[in-house]
């Protein structure tokens, strides 16, 4: 795989709508700030460690689009958010149109990205897998690499790692599902924020302490 054959797709909601599952423990402004912090961390990480790969942010938000450009990412602006699967279908069409052989989808809510883990995932692609999944702690899909970009249909939602695995098998593709420690940790629920706190990691996200009540 040549680095310039890879498009890294980062889907991102309007920050005022993001992290809704934290609504019981973070005030709206803090949820938006957390979502923006995670998003900037994601862009910074890929600009620093994978600068030769293309990055594409798919979003309905002009604010998110402007930030993407600060980190040299391309932007696909959705007219209106129609859900994650629809956003990724549009991004995949973009990848095909721009002749990328590989697409790696990463959500913008991983607590701490690891270049070693992303390289492990890409190595599986180089070794001949068509689809590689890094599953989330709750059975979701936290990273999804596909070659070609439209190798499978997207079915993000409950237990999507298993669903993506089965789809790839049904299509007769070589597929691998990985459990990678950092890539399995997205921040969805209050317990995820608490875990971040108790891990004592030197991580700016620990300032987002969950509150018992607003
Ligand atoms: N462009 C786009 N991105 C989305 C959409 N839905 C979710 N995402 C992004 O996909 C990633 C995973 O999303 P979720 O965990 O489902 O959403 P979230 O806002 O982080 O959290 P919840 O509101 O609690 O579900 C995040 O980077 C989201 O911003 C969508 O409709 N359009
Ligand atoms: O796999 C999915 O559907 C999305 O990543 C959402 O899963 P999550 O609950 O892990 O955010």
Coordinates of N, CA, C and O in Angstrom, one line a residue, residues 126-214:
X126 N -2.3 -4.7 4.0 CA -1.2 -5.0 3.2 C -1.0 -6.5 3.0 O -0.5 -6.9 1.9
X127 N -1.3 -7.2 4.0 CA -1.1 -8.7 3.9 C -2.3 -9.4 3.2 O -2.4 -10.6 3.2
X128 N -3.2 -8.6 2.6 CA -4.2 -9.2 1.7 C -5.6 -9.2 2.1 O -6.5 -9.7 1.4
X129 N -5.9 -8.7 3.3 CA -7.3 -8.6 3.7 C -8.0 -7.5 3.0 O -7.4 -6.4 2.7
X130 N -9.3 -7.7 2.6 CA -10.1 -6.7 1.9 C -10.8 -5.8 2.9 O -11.1 -4.7 2.6
X131 N -11.1 -6.4 4.1 CA -11.8 -5.6 5.1 C -11.1 -5.9 6.5 O -10.9 -7.1 6.8
X132 N -10.8 -4.9 7.2 CA -10.3 -5.0 8.6 C -11.1 -4.2 9.5 O -11.3 -3.0 9.3
X133 N -11.6 -4.8 10.6 CA -12.5 -4.1 11.6 C -11.7 -4.0 12.9 O -11.2 -5.0 13.4
X134 N -11.7 -2.9 13.5 CA -11.3 -2.8 14.9 C -12.5 -2.5 15.8 O -13.2 -1.5 15.6
X135 N -12.9 -3.5 16.6 CA -14.2 -3.4 17.2 C -14.1 -2.6 18.5 O -13.1 -2.5 19.2
X136 N -15.2 -1.9 18.8 CA -15.4 -1.1 20.0 C -15.7 -2.1 21.2 O -16.1 -3.2 21.0
X137 N -15.5 -1.5 22.4 CA -15.7 -2.3 23.6 C -17.1 -2.8 23.7 O -17.4 -3.8 24.3
X138 N -18.1 -2.2 23.0 CA -19.5 -2.5 23.1 C -20.0 -3.3 21.9 O -21.2 -3.4 21.7
X139 N -19.1 -3.7 21.0 CA -19.5 -4.5 19.8 C -19.7 -3.6 18.6 O -20.0 -4.1 17.5
X140 N -19.5 -2.3 18.8 CA -19.6 -1.3 17.7 C -18.3 -1.4 16.8 O -17.4 -2.3 17.1
X141 N -18.2 -0.6 15.8 CA -17.1 -0.6 14.9 C -16.3 0.7 15.1 O -16.9 1.8 14.8
X142 N -15.1 0.6 15.6 CA -14.3 1.9 15.9 C -13.4 2.2 14.7 O -13.0 3.4 14.6
X143 N -13.0 1.2 14.0 CA -12.2 1.6 12.8 C -12.6 0.5 11.7 O -12.9 -0.6 12.1
X144 N -12.7 1.0 10.5 CA -13.1 0.0 9.4 C -12.3 0.4 8.2 O -12.4 1.5 7.6
X145 N -11.4 -0.6 7.8 CA -10.6 -0.4 6.6 C -11.2 -1.3 5.5 O -11.5 -2.5 5.7
X146 N -11.3 -0.7 4.3 CA -11.9 -1.5 3.2 C -11.1 -1.2 1.9 O -10.7 -0.1 1.6
X147 N -10.9 -2.3 1.1 CA -10.3 -2.1 -0.2 C -11.1 -3.1 -1.2 O -11.1 -4.3 -0.9
X148 N -11.7 -2.5 -2.2 CA -11.9 -1.1 -2.5 C -12.8 -0.4 -1.4 O -13.4 -1.1 -0.6
X149 N -12.9 0.9 -1.4 CA -13.6 1.6 -0.4 C -15.1 1.1 -0.2 O -15.6 1.2 0.9
X150 N -15.7 0.6 -1.3 CA -17.1 0.1 -1.2 C -17.2 -1.4 -1.2 O -18.2 -2.0 -1.6
X151 N -16.2 -2.0 -0.5 CA -16.2 -3.5 -0.4 C -17.4 -4.0 0.2 O -17.9 -5.1 -0.1
X152 N -17.9 -3.3 1.3 CA -19.1 -3.8 1.9 C -20.1 -2.5 2.1 O -19.6 -1.4 2.2
X153 N -21.4 -2.9 2.4 CA -22.3 -1.8 2.8 C -22.1 -1.5 4.2 O -21.7 -2.4 5.0
X154 N -22.4 -0.3 4.6 CA -22.2 0.1 6.0 C -23.4 -0.2 6.8 O -24.6 0.0 6.4
X155 N -23.2 -0.8 8.0 CA -24.4 -1.0 8.9 C -24.0 -0.7 10.3 O -24.1 -1.5 11.2
X156 N -23.5 0.6 10.5 CA -23.2 1.1 11.8 C -24.5 1.1 12.6 O -25.6 1.4 12.1
X157 N -24.4 0.8 13.9 CA -25.5 0.6 14.8 C -25.1 -0.4 15.8 O -24.0 -0.8 15.9
X158 N -26.1 -1.0 16.5 CA -25.8 -1.9 17.5 C -25.0 -3.2 16.9 O -25.4 -3.6 15.9
X159 N -24.0 -3.6 17.6 CA -23.2 -4.8 17.2 C -22.8 -4.7 15.8 O -22.8 -5.7 15.1
X160 N -22.3 -3.6 15.4 CA -22.0 -3.4 14.0 C -20.7 -4.1 13.6 O -20.5 -4.4 12.4
X161 N -19.8 -4.4 14.6 CA -18.6 -5.1 14.2 C -18.9 -6.5 13.6 O -18.4 -6.9 12.6
X162 N -19.8 -7.2 14.3 CA -20.3 -8.5 13.9 C -21.0 -8.4 12.5 O -20.8 -9.2 11.6
X163 N -21.8 -7.4 12.4 CA -22.6 -7.2 11.2 C -21.6 -7.0 10.0 O -21.8 -7.5 8.9
X164 N -20.6 -6.1 10.2 CA -19.7 -5.8 9.1 C -18.9 -7.1 8.8 O -18.6 -7.4 7.6
X165 N -18.5 -7.9 9.8 CA -17.8 -9.1 9.6 C -18.6 -10.1 8.7 O -18.1 -10.7 7.8
X166 N -19.9 -10.2 9.1 CA -20.8 -11.2 8.4 C -21.0 -10.7 6.9 O -21.0 -11.5 6.0
X167 N -21.1 -9.4 6.7 CA -21.3 -8.9 5.4 C -20.1 -9.2 4.5 O -20.2 -9.6 3.3
X168 N -18.9 -9.0 5.1 CA -17.7 -9.2 4.3 C -17.6 -10.7 3.9 O -17.3 -11.0 2.8
X169 N -17.9 -11.6 4.9 CA -17.9 -13.0 4.6 C -18.9 -13.4 3.5 O -18.6 -14.2 2.6
X170 N -20.1 -12.8 3.6 CA -21.1 -13.1 2.6 C -20.7 -12.6 1.3 O -21.1 -13.2 0.2
X171 N -19.9 -11.6 1.2 CA -19.3 -11.1 -0.1 C -18.1 -11.9 -0.6 O -17.5 -11.6 -1.6
X172 N -17.7 -12.9 0.2 CA -16.6 -13.8 -0.1 C -15.2 -13.0 0.0 O -14.2 -13.4 -0.6
X173 N -15.2 -12.0 0.9 CA -14.0 -11.2 1.1 C -13.1 -11.8 2.2 O -13.6 -12.5 3.1
X174 N -11.8 -11.4 2.2 CA -10.9 -11.8 3.3 C -11.0 -10.7 4.3 O -10.8 -9.5 4.1
X175 N -11.5 -11.1 5.5 CA -11.8 -10.1 6.6 C -11.2 -10.5 7.9 O -11.0 -11.7 8.2
X176 N -10.8 -9.5 8.6 CA -10.2 -9.7 9.9 C -10.8 -8.8 10.9 O -11.0 -7.6 10.6
X177 N -11.2 -9.3 12.1 CA -11.7 -8.4 13.2 C -10.7 -8.4 14.3 O -10.4 -9.4 14.8
X178 N -10.2 -7.2 14.6 CA -9.2 -7.0 15.7 C -9.8 -6.4 16.9 O -10.7 -5.5 16.8
X179 N -9.2 -6.8 18.1 CA -9.5 -6.0 19.3 C -8.2 -5.3 19.7 O -7.3 -6.0 20.1
X180 N -8.2 -4.0 19.6 CA -7.0 -3.2 19.9 C -7.3 -2.3 21.1 O -8.4 -1.7 21.1
X181 N -6.4 -2.3 22.0 CA -6.8 -1.7 23.3 C -7.2 -0.3 23.2 O -8.3 0.1 23.7
X182 N -6.5 0.6 22.6 CA -6.8 2.0 22.5 C -8.0 2.2 21.5 O -8.9 3.0 21.8
X183 N -7.9 1.5 20.4 CA -8.9 1.7 19.4 C -10.3 1.1 19.8 O -11.3 1.4 19.1
X184 N -10.3 0.4 20.9 CA -11.6 -0.1 21.3 C -12.3 0.9 22.2 O -13.5 0.7 22.6
X185 N -11.6 1.9 22.6 CA -12.1 2.8 23.7 C -12.6 4.1 23.1 O -11.9 5.1 23.0
X186 N -13.9 4.1 22.6 CA -14.5 5.4 22.3 C -15.3 5.9 23.5 O -15.5 5.2 24.4
X187 N -15.5 7.2 23.5 CA -16.2 7.8 24.6 C -17.7 8.0 24.3 O -18.0 8.9 23.6
X188 N -18.5 7.1 24.8 CA -19.9 7.1 24.5 C -20.7 7.4 25.7 O -21.7 8.2 25.7
X189 N -20.4 6.7 26.8 CA -21.3 6.7 28.0 C -20.6 7.3 29.2 O -19.3 7.4 29.2
X190 N -21.3 7.8 30.2 CA -20.7 8.3 31.4 C -19.6 7.4 32.0 O -18.5 7.9 32.4
X191 N -19.8 6.1 32.0 CA -18.8 5.2 32.5 C -17.4 5.3 31.8 O -16.4 5.1 32.3
X192 N -17.5 5.7 30.5 CA -16.2 5.8 29.7 C -15.4 7.0 30.2 O -14.2 7.0 30.3
X193 N -16.2 8.1 30.6 CA -15.5 9.3 31.1 C -14.9 9.0 32.5 O -13.8 9.4 32.8
X194 N -15.7 8.2 33.3 CA -15.2 7.8 34.6 C -13.9 7.0 34.5 O -12.9 7.2 35.2
X195 N -13.9 6.1 33.5 CA -12.8 5.2 33.3 C -11.5 6.0 33.0 O -10.4 5.7 33.4
X196 N -11.7 7.0 32.1 CA -10.6 7.9 31.7 C -10.0 8.5 32.9 O -8.8 8.6 33.1
X197 N -10.9 9.0 33.8 CA -10.4 9.6 35.1 C -9.6 8.7 35.9 O -8.6 9.0 36.4
X198 N -10.2 7.5 36.1 CA -9.5 6.5 37.0 C -8.2 6.0 36.5 O -7.4 5.5 37.2
X199 N -8.0 6.1 35.1 CA -6.8 5.5 34.5 C -5.6 6.4 34.8 O -4.5 6.0 34.5
X200 N -5.8 7.7 35.3 CA -4.7 8.6 35.6 C -3.8 8.9 34.4 O -2.7 9.2 34.5
X201 N -4.4 8.7 33.2 CA -3.5 9.0 32.0 C -3.3 10.5 31.9 O -4.2 11.3 32.3
X202 N -2.2 10.9 31.4 CA -2.0 12.4 31.2 C -2.7 12.7 29.9 O -2.2 12.7 28.8
X203 N -4.0 13.0 30.1 CA -4.9 13.2 29.0 C -5.7 14.4 29.2 O -6.4 14.5 30.3
X204 N -5.7 15.4 28.3 CA -6.5 16.6 28.6 C -8.0 16.3 28.7 O -8.8 17.1 29.3
X205 N -8.5 15.2 28.3 CA -9.9 14.8 28.4 C -10.3 14.6 29.8 O -11.5 14.7 30.1
X206 N -9.4 14.4 30.7 CA -9.8 14.1 32.1 C -10.4 15.4 32.7 O -10.9 15.3 33.8
X207 N -10.3 16.5 32.1 CA -10.9 17.7 32.6 C -12.4 17.6 32.5 O -13.2 18.4 33.1
X208 N -12.9 16.7 31.6 CA -14.3 16.5 31.4 C -14.9 15.5 32.5 O -15.3 14.4 32.2
X209 N -14.8 16.0 33.7 CA -15.3 15.1 34.8 C -16.8 15.0 34.8 O -17.5 16.0 34.8
X210 N -17.3 13.7 34.8 CA -18.7 13.6 34.8 C -19.3 14.1 36.1 O -18.7 13.8 37.2
X211 N -20.4 14.8 36.0 CA -21.0 15.2 37.3 C -22.3 14.4 37.6 O -22.9 13.9 36.6
X212 N -22.5 14.2 38.8 CA -23.7 13.3 39.2 C -24.9 14.0 38.7 O -25.9 13.4 38.3
X213 N -25.0 15.3 38.8 CA -26.2 16.0 38.4 C -25.8 17.3 37.8 O -24.7 17.9 38.1
X214 N -26.6 17.9 36.9 CA -26.2 19.2 36.2 C -26.6 20.3 37.1 O -27.5 20.3 37.9

